[in-house]
Amino acid sequence: RSAILGSMTKRIARTLLALTTAVALLVPAAVFARDVSPPSPPADGELALVVDVIDGDTIRVERSDGSVERVRYIGIDTPEIGHAHDVPDEPFGRAATGVNEDLVADEIVLLERDISDRDPYDRLLRYVWAEDDAGWLMVNAELVALGLADVHAYEPDTRHHEWFEQLRLDAIEAGVGMYDTMPEAEPESRDLLEIIADLVGWD
């Protein structure tokens, strides 16, 4: 009997090891690496005046040469607002736009470029830094941290993607912004012991 129990224990251990390995391969590395340090404002950034906030991730700025440009925030995507009267807002679109306005409207901001200068719509692609009493903060990251922006790795402009992903995971754990209304996961129809029993061949 002890030999049978020993054999069953080894099979369960091997099965659990295989399950753990499979989960580790499926879960993004950012889940396990939660120690990405926040970046500092760039020394070579461009100062510009925000003259209009279009939505949560797009603004219009006046550059030092007097030209006015649209700026699209790199690495994030906020819910859309309906610019036409018959187009409804997406949930949290107005909230994201409001936070963006609070941070940058009529302010001097610091624009940080990654690899690309413009997107296909001729908008400048930038990380946007705003200054407050505590110093400079990156608006792209603040929107993610508040649960008001999703994170996307738009190649080749991915300098701060790992940091954004860490902030997104923190926002999900905290249940803030658009993550506070996420439905709970459906309960499993079978418990873990039943699954293990099937895997090791128990009846």
XYZ file of N, CA and C in Angstrom:
609
model
N 0.829 -1.214 0.000
C 0.000 0.000 0.000
C 0.860 1.260 0.000
N 1.950 1.261 0.805
C 2.821 2.431 0.847
C 3.456 2.689 -0.505
N 3.754 1.616 -1.237
C 4.341 1.782 -2.562
C 3.345 2.443 -3.511
N 2.070 2.057 -3.412
C 1.034 2.656 -4.259
C 0.875 4.137 -3.941
N 0.830 4.461 -2.625
C 0.698 5.852 -2.218
C 1.902 6.679 -2.671
N 3.088 6.057 -2.579
C 4.290 6.762 -3.013
C 4.241 7.057 -4.495
N 3.782 6.083 -5.278
C 3.676 6.279 -6.717
C 2.657 7.350 -7.049
N 1.511 7.338 -6.352
C 0.482 8.350 -6.584
C 0.995 9.734 -6.225
N 1.756 9.847 -5.126
C 2.304 11.145 -4.712
C 3.240 11.696 -5.770
N 4.075 10.843 -6.327
C 5.007 11.281 -7.362
C 4.256 11.758 -8.607
N 3.179 11.018 -8.972
C 2.407 11.421 -10.146
C 1.733 12.768 -9.936
N 1.202 12.984 -8.719
C 0.577 14.274 -8.414
C 1.609 15.388 -8.465
N 2.795 15.127 -7.911
C 3.849 16.147 -7.909
C 4.254 16.510 -9.329
N 4.394 15.477 -10.187
C 4.765 15.746 -11.577
C 3.670 16.542 -12.281
N 2.414 16.220 -11.991
C 1.293 16.910 -12.614
C 1.238 18.378 -12.189
N 1.424 18.620 -10.886
C 1.411 19.992 -10.395
C 2.563 20.796 -10.964
N 3.725 20.153 -11.107
C 4.868 20.841 -11.705
C 4.573 21.222 -13.152
N 3.937 20.305 -13.883
C 3.596 20.585 -15.275
C 2.586 21.709 -15.382
N 1.589 21.718 -14.485
C 0.599 22.785 -14.488
C 1.226 24.132 -14.172
N 2.122 24.151 -13.187
C 2.790 25.392 -12.813
C 3.636 25.926 -13.956
N 4.336 25.030 -14.628
C 5.178 25.441 -15.754
C 4.328 25.998 -16.888
N 3.193 25.340 -17.154
C 2.320 25.800 -18.233
C 1.768 27.187 -17.934
N 1.356 27.421 -16.690
C 0.831 28.726 -16.312
C 1.910 29.791 -16.441
N 3.127 29.469 -16.019
C 4.229 30.427 -16.096
C 4.514 30.833 -17.533
N 4.354 29.891 -18.454
C 4.610 30.197 -19.859
C 3.507 31.053 -20.467
N 2.291 30.918 -19.933
C 1.160 31.644 -20.506
C 1.038 33.054 -19.955
N 1.444 33.284 -18.695
C 1.289 34.583 -18.067
C 2.396 35.513 -18.529
N 2.082 36.750 -18.934
C 3.109 37.689 -19.387
C 4.166 37.915 -18.324
N 5.382 38.187 -18.783
C 6.497 38.382 -17.867
C 6.255 39.561 -16.943
N 5.482 40.562 -17.410
C 5.254 41.753 -16.597
C 4.527 41.427 -15.300
N 3.774 40.313 -15.265
C 3.078 39.937 -14.037
C 4.076 39.587 -12.955
N 5.203 38.979 -13.338
C 6.190 38.550 -12.373
C 7.236 39.626 -12.118
N 7.461 40.517 -13.081
C 8.445 41.577 -12.922
C 7.720 42.874 -12.620
N 7.459 43.149 -11.353
C 6.676 44.306 -10.950
C 7.566 45.381 -10.341
N 8.835 45.461 -10.742
C 9.770 46.386 -10.114
C 10.396 47.344 -11.121
N 9.647 47.712 -12.160
C 10.153 48.643 -13.163
C 10.182 50.037 -12.553
N 11.330 50.678 -12.588
C 11.473 52.001 -11.980
C 10.856 53.079 -12.877
N 10.157 54.047 -12.284
C 9.603 55.146 -13.079
C 10.719 55.941 -13.751
N 10.501 56.392 -14.966
C 11.531 57.183 -15.658
C 11.543 58.623 -15.162
N 12.567 59.336 -15.546
C 12.683 60.759 -15.249
C 12.362 61.571 -16.498
N 11.966 62.829 -16.324
C 11.710 63.671 -17.498
C 12.969 63.770 -18.355
N 12.822 63.795 -19.670
C 13.999 63.835 -20.536
C 14.664 65.208 -20.528
N 15.983 65.198 -20.549
C 16.711 66.464 -20.568
C 16.563 67.174 -21.902
N 16.280 66.403 -22.951
C 16.168 66.987 -24.292
C 14.720 67.120 -24.753
N 13.776 67.135 -23.801
C 12.370 67.270 -24.172
C 12.058 68.656 -24.720
N 10.925 68.748 -25.405
C 10.490 69.999 -26.023
C 9.347 70.605 -25.214
N 9.493 71.876 -24.829
C 8.422 72.570 -24.123
C 7.408 73.109 -25.125
N 6.118 72.978 -24.778
C 5.056 73.463 -25.651
C 3.856 73.858 -24.799
N 3.029 74.744 -25.323
C 1.830 75.198 -24.623
C 0.619 74.431 -25.124
N -0.141 73.849 -24.207
C -1.363 73.130 -24.581
C -2.467 74.147 -24.851
N -2.985 74.141 -26.064
C -4.035 75.097 -26.435
C -5.405 74.423 -26.540
N -5.435 73.096 -26.543
C -6.726 72.396 -26.637
C -6.543 70.948 -26.187
N -7.506 70.451 -25.450
C -7.542 69.035 -25.081
C -8.649 68.392 -25.903
N -8.265 67.513 -26.813
C -9.237 66.915 -27.731
C -9.981 65.767 -27.064
N -9.251 64.899 -26.376
C -9.867 63.797 -25.638
C -8.844 63.284 -24.629
N -9.006 62.049 -24.193
C -8.127 61.541 -23.145
C -6.695 61.325 -23.555
N -6.432 61.083 -24.828
C -5.066 60.787 -25.250
C -4.581 61.645 -26.413
N -5.266 62.744 -26.677
C -4.872 63.634 -27.771
C -5.048 65.088 -27.352
N -4.032 65.903 -27.636
C -4.089 67.317 -27.324
C -3.598 68.116 -28.528
N -3.761 69.428 -28.456
C -3.203 70.312 -29.469
C -2.271 71.283 -28.747
N -1.070 71.458 -29.273
C -0.078 72.295 -28.607
C 0.467 73.351 -29.563
N 0.940 74.446 -28.983
C 1.660 75.466 -29.731
C 3.143 75.308 -29.427
N 3.938 75.112 -30.459
C 5.379 74.927 -30.302
C 6.081 76.284 -30.235
N 7.380 76.243 -29.936
C 8.133 77.482 -29.770
C 8.214 78.300 -31.051
N 8.057 77.646 -32.215
C 8.107 78.376 -33.484
C 6.746 78.949 -33.891
N 5.742 78.777 -33.009
C 4.414 79.310 -33.274
C 3.475 78.350 -33.987
N 3.989 77.218 -34.473
C 3.132 76.241 -35.147
C 2.273 75.493 -34.127
N 1.082 75.107 -34.580
C 0.155 74.361 -33.727
C 0.054 72.936 -34.256
N 0.223 71.967 -33.360
C 0.248 70.552 -33.755
C -0.659 69.730 -32.854
N -1.231 68.691 -33.438
C -1.918 67.686 -32.623
C -0.892 66.700 -32.089
N -1.064 66.289 -30.844
C -0.143 65.349 -30.196
C -0.928 64.143 -29.712
N -0.490 62.966 -30.132
C -1.111 61.706 -29.686
C -0.196 61.062 -28.660
N -0.752 60.720 -27.481
C 0.040 60.113 -26.414
C 0.508 58.724 -26.830
N 1.788 58.448 -26.619
C 2.367 57.158 -27.003
C 2.002 56.074 -25.995
N 1.716 54.871 -26.496
C 1.638 53.681 -25.658
C 0.341 53.438 -24.927
N -0.627 54.336 -25.072
C -1.887 54.166 -24.348
C -3.064 54.415 -25.283
N -4.241 54.018 -24.825
C -5.471 54.244 -25.581
C -6.588 54.469 -24.573
N -7.175 55.650 -24.587
C -8.278 55.943 -23.675
C -9.610 55.722 -24.370
N -10.680 55.494 -23.615
C -12.005 55.352 -24.238
C -12.374 56.603 -25.028
N -13.096 56.400 -26.122
C -13.437 57.502 -27.021
C -14.612 58.322 -26.476
N -14.629 59.596 -26.860
C -15.804 60.430 -26.606
C -16.457 60.734 -27.948
N -17.771 60.909 -27.938
C -18.492 61.167 -29.177
C -18.365 62.617 -29.589
N -17.498 62.896 -30.562
C -17.309 64.281 -31.000
C -18.506 64.779 -31.813
N -19.204 63.870 -32.467
C -20.431 64.247 -33.177
C -21.627 64.114 -32.217
N -22.657 64.918 -32.456
C -23.783 64.951 -31.516
C -24.535 63.634 -31.454
N -24.452 62.814 -32.504
C -25.203 61.559 -32.518
C -24.316 60.346 -32.224
N -23.080 60.595 -31.785
C -22.162 59.500 -31.460
C -22.006 59.442 -29.945
N -22.379 58.328 -29.306
C -22.302 58.258 -27.847
C -20.857 58.123 -27.354
N -20.631 58.564 -26.134
C -19.330 58.387 -25.499
C -19.151 56.929 -25.094
N -17.904 56.462 -25.142
C -17.587 55.170 -24.550
C -17.483 55.356 -23.037
N -17.772 54.291 -22.264
C -17.639 54.401 -20.809
C -16.248 54.882 -20.411
N -16.205 55.834 -19.505
C -14.986 56.437 -18.958
C -14.272 57.349 -19.950
N -14.859 57.565 -21.122
C -14.256 58.497 -22.067
C -14.223 59.916 -21.530
N -15.321 60.366 -20.945
C -15.376 61.714 -20.386
C -14.471 61.835 -19.163
N -14.379 60.771 -18.373
C -13.510 60.805 -17.197
C -12.056 60.958 -17.606
N -11.636 60.192 -18.626
C -10.259 60.291 -19.103
C -9.968 61.668 -19.664
N -10.921 62.213 -20.425
C -10.750 63.548 -20.985
C -10.672 64.594 -19.879
N -11.502 64.437 -18.857
C -11.494 65.382 -17.739
C -10.178 65.386 -16.989
N -9.630 64.208 -16.736
C -8.332 64.129 -16.057
C -7.243 64.738 -16.919
N -7.287 64.454 -18.204
C -6.313 65.043 -19.120
C -6.387 66.570 -19.080
N -7.601 67.097 -19.093
C -7.779 68.553 -19.019
C -7.222 69.111 -17.718
N -7.509 68.438 -16.608
C -7.025 68.913 -15.310
C -5.501 68.977 -15.271
N -4.857 68.047 -15.949
C -3.400 67.964 -15.895
C -2.699 68.912 -16.860
N -3.275 69.125 -18.053
C -2.498 69.829 -19.078
C -3.155 71.061 -19.689
N -4.445 71.275 -19.509
C -5.125 72.372 -20.203
C -4.468 73.714 -19.883
N -4.084 74.458 -20.930
C -3.482 75.790 -20.812
C -2.150 75.773 -20.071
N -1.509 74.622 -20.014
C -0.241 74.488 -19.299
C 0.921 74.315 -20.276
N 2.132 74.647 -19.775
C 3.350 74.318 -20.498
C 3.705 72.870 -20.175
N 3.842 72.042 -21.197
C 4.169 70.627 -20.993
C 5.507 70.322 -21.652
N 6.073 69.200 -21.245
C 7.334 68.720 -21.799
C 7.036 67.520 -22.691
N 7.421 67.595 -23.940
C 7.139 66.534 -24.904
C 8.375 65.657 -25.084
N 8.191 64.359 -24.885
C 9.276 63.390 -25.042
C 9.007 62.519 -26.273
N 9.948 62.491 -27.187
C 9.824 61.670 -28.379
C 10.431 60.292 -28.127
N 9.868 59.276 -28.799
C 10.462 57.931 -28.783
C 11.204 57.752 -30.111
N 10.835 56.765 -30.914
C 11.493 56.545 -32.207
C 10.784 57.311 -33.326
N 9.476 57.117 -33.418
C 8.700 57.759 -34.485
C 8.396 59.212 -34.125
N 8.314 60.049 -35.149
C 7.953 61.447 -34.927
C 6.454 61.650 -35.055
N 5.832 60.998 -36.067
C 4.411 61.187 -36.332
C 3.728 59.861 -36.620
N 2.401 59.869 -36.453
C 1.604 58.701 -36.816
C 1.022 58.901 -38.216
N 0.290 57.922 -38.756
C -0.260 58.061 -40.114
C -1.241 59.226 -40.281
N -1.741 59.785 -39.167
C -2.671 60.907 -39.237
C -1.949 62.252 -39.062
N -0.618 62.218 -39.161
C 0.236 63.411 -39.073
C 0.216 64.039 -37.681
N -0.122 63.260 -36.667
C -0.048 63.758 -35.294
C 1.342 63.466 -34.729
N 1.861 64.388 -33.923
C 3.099 64.114 -33.217
C 2.867 62.982 -32.220
N 3.813 62.071 -32.122
C 3.745 60.984 -31.140
C 4.681 61.330 -29.984
N 4.111 61.461 -28.783
C 4.915 61.921 -27.662
C 4.440 61.326 -26.326
N 5.390 61.203 -25.409
C 5.070 61.084 -23.992
C 4.956 62.522 -23.493
N 3.915 62.818 -22.733
C 3.642 64.192 -22.325
C 3.822 64.312 -20.804
N 4.706 65.223 -20.415
C 4.994 65.469 -19.006
C 4.375 66.787 -18.575
N 3.694 66.760 -17.434
C 3.096 67.967 -16.857
C 3.748 68.238 -15.496
N 3.854 69.488 -15.147
C 4.510 69.866 -13.890
C 3.471 70.281 -12.862
N 3.637 69.775 -11.633
C 2.792 70.208 -10.527
C 3.685 70.536 -9.337
N 3.096 70.684 -8.169
C 3.866 71.065 -6.980
C 4.914 70.023 -6.604
N 4.660 68.767 -6.976
C 5.585 67.687 -6.625
C 6.652 67.466 -7.690
N 6.568 68.179 -8.801
C 7.534 67.981 -9.880
C 6.836 67.558 -11.159
N 7.573 66.894 -12.030
C 7.041 66.450 -13.319
C 6.389 65.075 -13.203
N 5.250 64.893 -13.835
C 4.630 63.576 -13.935
C 4.263 63.325 -15.393
N 4.343 62.066 -15.811
C 3.991 61.727 -17.182
C 2.487 61.479 -17.269
N 1.820 62.227 -18.117
C 0.364 62.145 -18.208
C -0.068 60.790 -18.765
N 0.662 60.252 -19.739
C 0.349 58.924 -20.276
C 0.240 57.922 -19.132
N 1.249 57.913 -18.264
C 1.306 56.953 -17.158
C 0.227 57.220 -16.122
N -0.059 58.495 -15.856
C -1.079 58.838 -14.857
C -2.449 58.321 -15.276
N -2.769 58.412 -16.553
C -4.046 57.903 -17.040
C -4.146 56.394 -16.890
N -3.036 55.701 -17.127
C -3.021 54.242 -16.933
C -3.187 53.911 -15.459
N -2.455 54.612 -14.596
C -2.500 54.333 -13.159
C -3.890 54.555 -12.572
N -4.656 55.467 -13.164
C -6.012 55.749 -12.684
C -7.050 54.818 -13.301
N -6.608 53.884 -14.129
C -7.539 52.956 -14.764
C -8.367 53.600 -15.853
N -7.834 54.664 -16.479
C -8.576 55.382 -17.515
C -7.958 55.224 -18.889
N -6.961 54.363 -19.017
C -6.320 54.126 -20.310
C -5.827 52.688 -20.367
N -5.987 52.089 -21.530
C -5.421 50.772 -21.776
C -3.991 50.962 -22.291
N -3.231 49.878 -22.283
C -1.827 49.925 -22.680
C -1.634 49.146 -23.970
N -0.901 49.730 -24.915
C -0.607 49.057 -26.176
C 0.848 49.296 -26.547
N 1.511 48.259 -27.019
C 2.894 48.375 -27.485
C 2.864 48.649 -28.978
N 2.922 49.915 -29.352
C 2.938 50.304 -30.755
C 4.388 50.388 -31.218
N 4.859 49.335 -31.856
C 6.237 49.328 -32.333
C 6.467 50.459 -33.331
N 7.659 51.070 -33.321
C 8.824 50.774 -32.473
C 8.872 51.630 -31.211
N 7.762 52.296 -30.876
C 7.774 53.269 -29.775
C 7.339 52.603 -28.472
N 8.261 51.880 -27.856
C 7.926 51.070 -26.683
C 8.859 51.338 -25.503
N 9.458 52.503 -25.460
C 10.457 52.799 -24.418
C 9.917 52.582 -23.013
N 8.668 52.992 -22.768
C 8.102 52.922 -21.413
C 7.001 51.864 -21.289
N 6.957 50.920 -22.230
C 5.854 49.962 -22.233
C 5.819 49.103 -20.969
N 6.965 48.619 -20.516
C 6.971 47.755 -19.325
C 6.452 48.509 -18.106
N 6.818 49.763 -17.988
C 6.322 50.564 -16.863
C 4.815 50.761 -16.978
N 4.328 51.069 -18.164
C 2.886 51.210 -18.361
C 2.147 49.911 -18.003
N 2.712 48.792 -18.418
C 2.068 47.507 -18.138
C 2.018 47.246 -16.642
N 3.065 47.612 -15.936
C 3.063 47.463 -14.475
C 1.968 48.327 -13.855
N 1.841 49.551 -14.310
C 0.801 50.443 -13.787
C -0.594 49.908 -14.101
N -0.761 49.315 -15.277
C -2.059 48.735 -15.641
C -2.432 47.597 -14.703
N -1.466 46.728 -14.412
C -1.733 45.607 -13.502
C -2.063 46.112 -12.097
N -1.369 47.159 -11.664
C -1.673 47.747 -10.357
C -3.085 48.330 -10.332
N -3.494 48.957 -11.436
C -4.836 49.534 -11.504
C -5.906 48.444 -11.456
N -5.639 47.319 -12.121
C -6.580 46.196 -12.086
C -6.701 45.661 -10.668
N -5.567 45.490 -9.995
C -5.596 44.977 -8.619
C -6.332 45.925 -7.680
N -6.160 47.229 -7.907
C -6.807 48.223 -7.053
C -8.277 48.423 -7.408
N -8.690 47.966 -8.604
C -10.073 48.124 -9.031
C -10.466 49.567 -9.247
N -9.593 50.332 -9.904
C -9.881 51.753 -10.123
C -10.290 51.991 -11.569
N -10.949 53.130 -11.796
C -11.336 53.509 -13.151
C -12.214 52.475 -13.816
N -11.872 52.135 -15.052
C -12.699 51.197 -15.805
C -12.594 49.764 -15.303
N -11.724 49.525 -14.331
C -11.601 48.175 -13.788
C -12.477 47.947 -12.561
N -13.173 48.984 -12.079
C -13.995 48.773 -10.884
C -15.357 48.188 -11.206
N -15.677 48.032 -12.487
C -16.962 47.446 -12.854
C -16.783 46.112 -13.570
N -15.579 45.560 -13.534
C -15.348 44.284 -14.205
C -16.123 43.182 -13.486
N -16.887 42.348 -14.205
C -17.632 41.271 -13.552
C -16.697 40.235 -12.965
N -17.167 39.624 -11.897
C -16.371 38.566 -11.306
C -16.326 37.367 -12.253
N -15.213 36.639 -12.165
C -15.051 35.466 -13.021
C -16.086 34.412 -12.673
N -16.545 33.691 -13.677
C -17.485 32.609 -13.430
C -16.828 31.530 -12.577
N -17.540 30.977 -11.609
C -16.940 29.925 -10.787
C -16.636 28.692 -11.612
N -15.552 28.022 -11.240
C -15.191 26.792 -11.924
C -16.249 25.718 -11.641
N -16.571 24.941 -12.652
C -17.578 23.899 -12.470
C -17.009 22.698 -11.729
N -15.680 22.559 -11.727
C -15.047 21.460 -11.010
C -13.946 22.025 -10.128
N -13.737 21.423 -8.984
C -12.687 21.920 -8.117
C -11.339 21.315 -8.516
N -10.277 21.772 -7.886
C -8.917 21.385 -8.247
C -8.686 19.898 -8.060
N -9.256 19.309 -6.996
C -9.030 17.885 -6.741
C -9.595 17.029 -7.876
N -10.760 17.431 -8.423
C -11.339 16.685 -9.536
C -10.454 16.772 -10.773
N -9.886 17.980 -11.035
C -9.027 18.137 -12.187
C -7.771 17.285 -12.048
N -7.173 17.312 -10.844
C -5.964 16.495 -10.614
C -6.273 15.031 -10.759
N -7.436 14.614 -10.248
C -7.813 13.212 -10.326
C -7.905 12.754 -11.768
N -8.477 13.615 -12.640
C -8.550 13.266 -14.063
C -7.159 13.178 -14.680
N -6.282 14.090 -14.287
C -4.963 14.109 -14.896
C -4.111 12.901 -14.516
N -4.259 12.456 -13.262
C -3.438 11.321 -12.817
C -4.147 9.979 -13.039
N -5.340 10.005 -13.559
C -6.007 8.761 -13.927
C -6.837 8.121 -12.851
N -7.209 8.905 -11.826
C -8.075 8.343 -10.799
C -9.495 8.218 -11.334
N -10.244 7.252 -10.841
C -11.659 7.115 -11.181
C -12.505 7.916 -10.227
